[in-house]
Amino acid sequence: MNYAIISVAYTAVSYPLFHADGWLTLPSWLWQFSQYVLLPLLIGVALVFFDQSERFYKLTERMGLRPVHHTPTAWDFTFRNQKASFVLVHLTDGSEVAGAWTGGSFASSMAGDRDIYVDQMWTVEDGGWQSIDPPRSILICGGTIRMIEFIDGGKNE
């Protein structure tokens, strides 16, 4: 049903633009390609950038509205926006795993498995962070994670 509504709205807006007299003279196939492929592609890319920049939510807040956020969980929101930082993972057995959250790190977005992969393991000794030699990475299963701390440590990529 949503697809039908969006299709009708798109056609209602775009049809007059592509079928008005006195515009550019182009072959029929190029007009159709522009209307049915190029313009929808540009609109889709623009909407993705608009969505990822969170501008929609800023705009609606200015208008006094509070729409439901499209990101389903705080986990997904956090890891989608996470920049390079240090990470301290507290496990359910009371132990901790320290590391650097870099471009090679990953967090699962599957609802049942909240695993994380930390690309660079570090140790925390006397309040100082030290890289492990030889370098190691770690996969931590979601069922063993109690809490995750992100610590801004500047560039560590």
PDB file of C-alpha atoms in Angstrom:
ATOM      1  CA  MET A   1       0.000   0.000   0.000  1.00  0.00           C
ATOM      2  CA  ASN A   2       2.831   2.404   0.876  1.00  0.00           C
ATOM      3  CA  TYR A   3       4.515   1.712  -2.447  1.00  0.00           C
ATOM      4  CA  ALA A   4       1.309   2.558  -4.303  1.00  0.00           C
ATOM      5  CA  ILE A   5       0.874   5.835  -2.416  1.00  0.00           C
ATOM      6  CA  ILE A   6       4.489   6.871  -3.002  1.00  0.00           C
ATOM      7  CA  SER A   7       4.274   5.920  -6.693  1.00  0.00           C
ATOM      8  CA  VAL A   8       1.118   7.979  -7.205  1.00  0.00           C
ATOM      9  CA  ALA A   9       2.629  10.964  -5.391  1.00  0.00           C
ATOM     10  CA  TYR A  10       5.881  10.745  -7.382  1.00  0.00           C
ATOM     11  CA  THR A  11       4.003  10.499 -10.676  1.00  0.00           C
ATOM     12  CA  ALA A  12       1.740  13.414  -9.759  1.00  0.00           C
ATOM     13  CA  VAL A  13       4.768  15.614  -9.076  1.00  0.00           C
ATOM     14  CA  SER A  14       7.150  14.431 -11.792  1.00  0.00           C
ATOM     15  CA  TYR A  15       4.790  13.861 -14.720  1.00  0.00           C
ATOM     16  CA  PRO A  16       4.107  17.564 -15.381  1.00  0.00           C
ATOM     17  CA  LEU A  17       7.848  18.307 -15.238  1.00  0.00           C
ATOM     18  CA  PHE A  18       8.644  15.744 -17.920  1.00  0.00           C
ATOM     19  CA  HIS A  19       5.647  16.366 -20.170  1.00  0.00           C
ATOM     20  CA  ALA A  20       5.497  20.160 -20.357  1.00  0.00           C
ATOM     21  CA  ASP A  21       5.816  21.806 -23.752  1.00  0.00           C
ATOM     22  CA  GLY A  22       8.578  24.304 -24.420  1.00  0.00           C
ATOM     23  CA  TRP A  23      11.288  22.585 -22.393  1.00  0.00           C
ATOM     24  CA  LEU A  24      14.438  21.027 -23.726  1.00  0.00           C
ATOM     25  CA  THR A  25      14.085  18.907 -26.808  1.00  0.00           C
ATOM     26  CA  LEU A  26      15.420  15.466 -25.989  1.00  0.00           C
ATOM     27  CA  PRO A  27      14.706  12.020 -27.391  1.00  0.00           C
ATOM     28  CA  SER A  28      11.738  10.284 -25.796  1.00  0.00           C
ATOM     29  CA  TRP A  29      13.905   7.507 -24.370  1.00  0.00           C
ATOM     30  CA  LEU A  30      16.096  10.040 -22.539  1.00  0.00           C
ATOM     31  CA  TRP A  31      13.065  11.757 -20.987  1.00  0.00           C
ATOM     32  CA  GLN A  32      11.743   8.393 -19.807  1.00  0.00           C
ATOM     33  CA  PHE A  33      15.143   7.333 -18.488  1.00  0.00           C
ATOM     34  CA  SER A  34      15.377  10.605 -16.567  1.00  0.00           C
ATOM     35  CA  GLN A  35      11.853  10.315 -15.154  1.00  0.00           C
ATOM     36  CA  TYR A  36      11.910   6.631 -14.199  1.00  0.00           C
ATOM     37  CA  VAL A  37      15.583   5.993 -13.368  1.00  0.00           C
ATOM     38  CA  LEU A  38      17.716   9.120 -12.933  1.00  0.00           C
ATOM     39  CA  LEU A  39      15.357  11.300 -10.860  1.00  0.00           C
ATOM     40  CA  PRO A  40      14.289   8.450  -8.501  1.00  0.00           C
ATOM     41  CA  LEU A  41      17.960   7.552  -8.028  1.00  0.00           C
ATOM     42  CA  LEU A  42      18.854  11.153  -7.148  1.00  0.00           C
ATOM     43  CA  ILE A  43      15.899  11.436  -4.783  1.00  0.00           C
ATOM     44  CA  GLY A  44      16.862   8.148  -3.100  1.00  0.00           C
ATOM     45  CA  VAL A  45      20.492   9.202  -2.599  1.00  0.00           C
ATOM     46  CA  ALA A  46      19.388  12.591  -1.239  1.00  0.00           C
ATOM     47  CA  LEU A  47      17.002  10.910   1.210  1.00  0.00           C
ATOM     48  CA  VAL A  48      19.745   8.574   2.446  1.00  0.00           C
ATOM     49  CA  PHE A  49      22.085  11.515   3.138  1.00  0.00           C
ATOM     50  CA  PHE A  50      19.211  13.429   4.778  1.00  0.00           C
ATOM     51  CA  ASP A  51      18.393  10.426   6.951  1.00  0.00           C
ATOM     52  CA  GLN A  52      21.964   9.647   7.989  1.00  0.00           C
ATOM     53  CA  SER A  53      22.681  13.250   8.891  1.00  0.00           C
ATOM     54  CA  GLU A  54      19.810  13.164  11.427  1.00  0.00           C
ATOM     55  CA  ARG A  55      18.536  16.456   9.957  1.00  0.00           C
ATOM     56  CA  PHE A  56      14.975  15.114   9.829  1.00  0.00           C
ATOM     57  CA  TYR A  57      14.917  14.747  13.622  1.00  0.00           C
ATOM     58  CA  LYS A  58      16.464  18.166  14.167  1.00  0.00           C
ATOM     59  CA  LEU A  59      13.866  19.698  11.852  1.00  0.00           C
ATOM     60  CA  THR A  60      10.955  17.972  13.580  1.00  0.00           C
ATOM     61  CA  GLU A  61      12.250  18.984  17.028  1.00  0.00           C
ATOM     62  CA  ARG A  62      12.247  22.632  15.926  1.00  0.00           C
ATOM     63  CA  MET A  63       8.639  22.136  14.872  1.00  0.00           C
ATOM     64  CA  GLY A  64       7.778  20.703  18.304  1.00  0.00           C
ATOM     65  CA  LEU A  65       7.295  17.146  17.044  1.00  0.00           C
ATOM     66  CA  ARG A  66       8.919  14.009  18.405  1.00  0.00           C
ATOM     67  CA  PRO A  67       8.686  11.225  15.805  1.00  0.00           C
ATOM     68  CA  VAL A  68       9.716   7.683  16.637  1.00  0.00           C
ATOM     69  CA  HIS A  69      13.347   7.207  15.679  1.00  0.00           C
ATOM     70  CA  HIS A  70      13.900   4.792  12.800  1.00  0.00           C
ATOM     71  CA  THR A  71      16.889   3.109  14.465  1.00  0.00           C
ATOM     72  CA  PRO A  72      15.345   0.247  16.444  1.00  0.00           C
ATOM     73  CA  THR A  73      17.733   0.039  19.415  1.00  0.00           C
ATOM     74  CA  ALA A  74      20.296   2.104  21.295  1.00  0.00           C
ATOM     75  CA  TRP A  75      22.833  -0.595  20.362  1.00  0.00           C
ATOM     76  CA  ASP A  76      22.301   0.000  16.650  1.00  0.00           C
ATOM     77  CA  PHE A  77      22.319   3.785  17.068  1.00  0.00           C
ATOM     78  CA  THR A  78      25.531   3.743  19.118  1.00  0.00           C
ATOM     79  CA  PHE A  79      27.523   1.528  16.800  1.00  0.00           C
ATOM     80  CA  ARG A  80      26.234   3.211  13.634  1.00  0.00           C
ATOM     81  CA  ASN A  81      27.594   6.548  14.852  1.00  0.00           C
ATOM     82  CA  GLN A  82      30.637   5.324  16.783  1.00  0.00           C
ATOM     83  CA  LYS A  83      33.879   7.077  15.911  1.00  0.00           C
ATOM     84  CA  ALA A  84      37.381   5.870  16.700  1.00  0.00           C
ATOM     85  CA  SER A  85      37.798   5.618  20.463  1.00  0.00           C
ATOM     86  CA  PHE A  86      38.955   3.301  23.183  1.00  0.00           C
ATOM     87  CA  VAL A  87      36.480   0.707  24.387  1.00  0.00           C
ATOM     88  CA  LEU A  88      36.194  -1.050  27.731  1.00  0.00           C
ATOM     89  CA  VAL A  89      33.870  -4.059  27.635  1.00  0.00           C
ATOM     90  CA  HIS A  90      32.586  -5.255  31.009  1.00  0.00           C
ATOM     91  CA  LEU A  91      31.677  -8.946  30.915  1.00  0.00           C
ATOM     92  CA  THR A  92      29.041 -10.760  32.960  1.00  0.00           C
ATOM     93  CA  ASP A  93      31.724 -12.676  34.908  1.00  0.00           C
ATOM     94  CA  GLY A  94      33.160  -9.366  36.197  1.00  0.00           C
ATOM     95  CA  SER A  95      36.209  -9.262  33.923  1.00  0.00           C
ATOM     96  CA  GLU A  96      36.968  -6.478  31.453  1.00  0.00           C
ATOM     97  CA  VAL A  97      38.347  -6.395  27.914  1.00  0.00           C
ATOM     98  CA  ALA A  98      40.051  -3.203  26.707  1.00  0.00           C
ATOM     99  CA  GLY A  99      40.719  -2.232  23.142  1.00  0.00           C
ATOM    100  CA  ALA A 100      40.674   0.406  20.443  1.00  0.00           C
ATOM    101  CA  TRP A 101      37.458   0.811  18.439  1.00  0.00           C
ATOM    102  CA  THR A 102      38.808   1.473  14.958  1.00  0.00           C
ATOM    103  CA  GLY A 103      37.624   1.082  11.390  1.00  0.00           C
ATOM    104  CA  GLY A 104      38.318  -2.658  11.563  1.00  0.00           C
ATOM    105  CA  SER A 105      36.030  -3.183  14.568  1.00  0.00           C
ATOM    106  CA  PHE A 106      32.466  -4.375  14.120  1.00  0.00           C
ATOM    107  CA  ALA A 107      29.227  -4.736  16.076  1.00  0.00           C
ATOM    108  CA  SER A 108      26.514  -7.143  14.994  1.00  0.00           C
ATOM    109  CA  SER A 109      23.122  -5.605  14.285  1.00  0.00           C
ATOM    110  CA  MET A 110      21.183  -8.871  14.502  1.00  0.00           C
ATOM    111  CA  ALA A 111      18.562  -8.765  17.249  1.00  0.00           C
ATOM    112  CA  GLY A 112      19.525 -12.126  18.741  1.00  0.00           C
ATOM    113  CA  ASP A 113      23.322 -11.846  18.520  1.00  0.00           C
ATOM    114  CA  ARG A 114      24.884  -8.684  19.890  1.00  0.00           C
ATOM    115  CA  ASP A 115      28.466  -9.776  19.274  1.00  0.00           C
ATOM    116  CA  ILE A 116      31.289  -7.295  18.872  1.00  0.00           C
ATOM    117  CA  TYR A 117      34.669  -7.631  17.222  1.00  0.00           C
ATOM    118  CA  VAL A 118      37.366  -5.355  18.638  1.00  0.00           C
ATOM    119  CA  ASP A 119      40.155  -4.986  16.087  1.00  0.00           C
ATOM    120  CA  GLN A 120      42.904  -3.926  18.518  1.00  0.00           C
ATOM    121  CA  MET A 121      43.193  -5.300  22.047  1.00  0.00           C
ATOM    122  CA  TRP A 122      44.883  -3.155  24.667  1.00  0.00           C
ATOM    123  CA  THR A 123      45.662  -3.526  28.369  1.00  0.00           C
ATOM    124  CA  VAL A 124      44.842  -1.052  31.107  1.00  0.00           C
ATOM    125  CA  GLU A 125      47.505  -0.932  33.792  1.00  0.00           C
ATOM    126  CA  ASP A 126      47.752   1.747  36.462  1.00  0.00           C
ATOM    127  CA  GLY A 127      45.315   3.934  34.522  1.00  0.00           C
ATOM    128  CA  GLY A 128      47.438   3.837  31.340  1.00  0.00           C
ATOM    129  CA  TRP A 129      46.451   2.148  28.099  1.00  0.00           C
ATOM    130  CA  GLN A 130      49.075  -0.019  26.397  1.00  0.00           C
ATOM    131  CA  SER A 131      48.804  -1.871  23.094  1.00  0.00           C
ATOM    132  CA  ILE A 132      49.398  -5.599  23.265  1.00  0.00           C
ATOM    133  CA  ASP A 133      52.424  -6.993  21.489  1.00  0.00           C
ATOM    134  CA  PRO A 134      52.016  -9.009  19.331  1.00  0.00           C
ATOM    135  CA  PRO A 135      48.819  -7.283  18.184  1.00  0.00           C
ATOM    136  CA  ARG A 136      45.574  -9.164  18.795  1.00  0.00           C
ATOM    137  CA  SER A 137      41.902  -8.766  18.117  1.00  0.00           C
ATOM    138  CA  ILE A 138      38.939 -10.334  19.911  1.00  0.00           C
ATOM    139  CA  LEU A 139      35.392 -11.480  19.200  1.00  0.00           C
ATOM    140  CA  ILE A 140      33.114 -11.105  22.221  1.00  0.00           C
ATOM    141  CA  CYS A 141      29.804 -12.964  22.207  1.00  0.00           C
ATOM    142  CA  GLY A 142      26.774 -10.854  23.042  1.00  0.00           C
ATOM    143  CA  GLY A 143      25.567 -13.031  25.920  1.00  0.00           C
ATOM    144  CA  THR A 144      28.742 -12.313  27.873  1.00  0.00           C
ATOM    145  CA  ILE A 145      28.576  -8.500  27.556  1.00  0.00           C
ATOM    146  CA  ARG A 146      27.220  -6.607  30.566  1.00  0.00           C
ATOM    147  CA  MET A 147      28.227  -3.054  29.603  1.00  0.00           C
ATOM    148  CA  ILE A 148      30.433  -1.200  27.112  1.00  0.00           C
ATOM    149  CA  GLU A 149      32.266   2.057  27.800  1.00  0.00           C
ATOM    150  CA  PHE A 150      33.577   4.267  25.012  1.00  0.00           C
ATOM    151  CA  ILE A 151      36.453   6.532  25.978  1.00  0.00           C
ATOM    152  CA  ASP A 152      37.522   9.332  23.687  1.00  0.00           C
ATOM    153  CA  GLY A 153      41.238   8.915  23.310  1.00  0.00           C
ATOM    154  CA  GLY A 154      41.945  10.995  20.255  1.00  0.00           C
ATOM    155  CA  LYS A 155      43.278   9.371  17.103  1.00  0.00           C
ATOM    156  CA  ASN A 156      43.939   5.678  17.437  1.00  0.00           C
ATOM    157  CA  GLU A 157      43.171   4.430  13.929  1.00  0.00           C
TER     158      GLU A 157
END
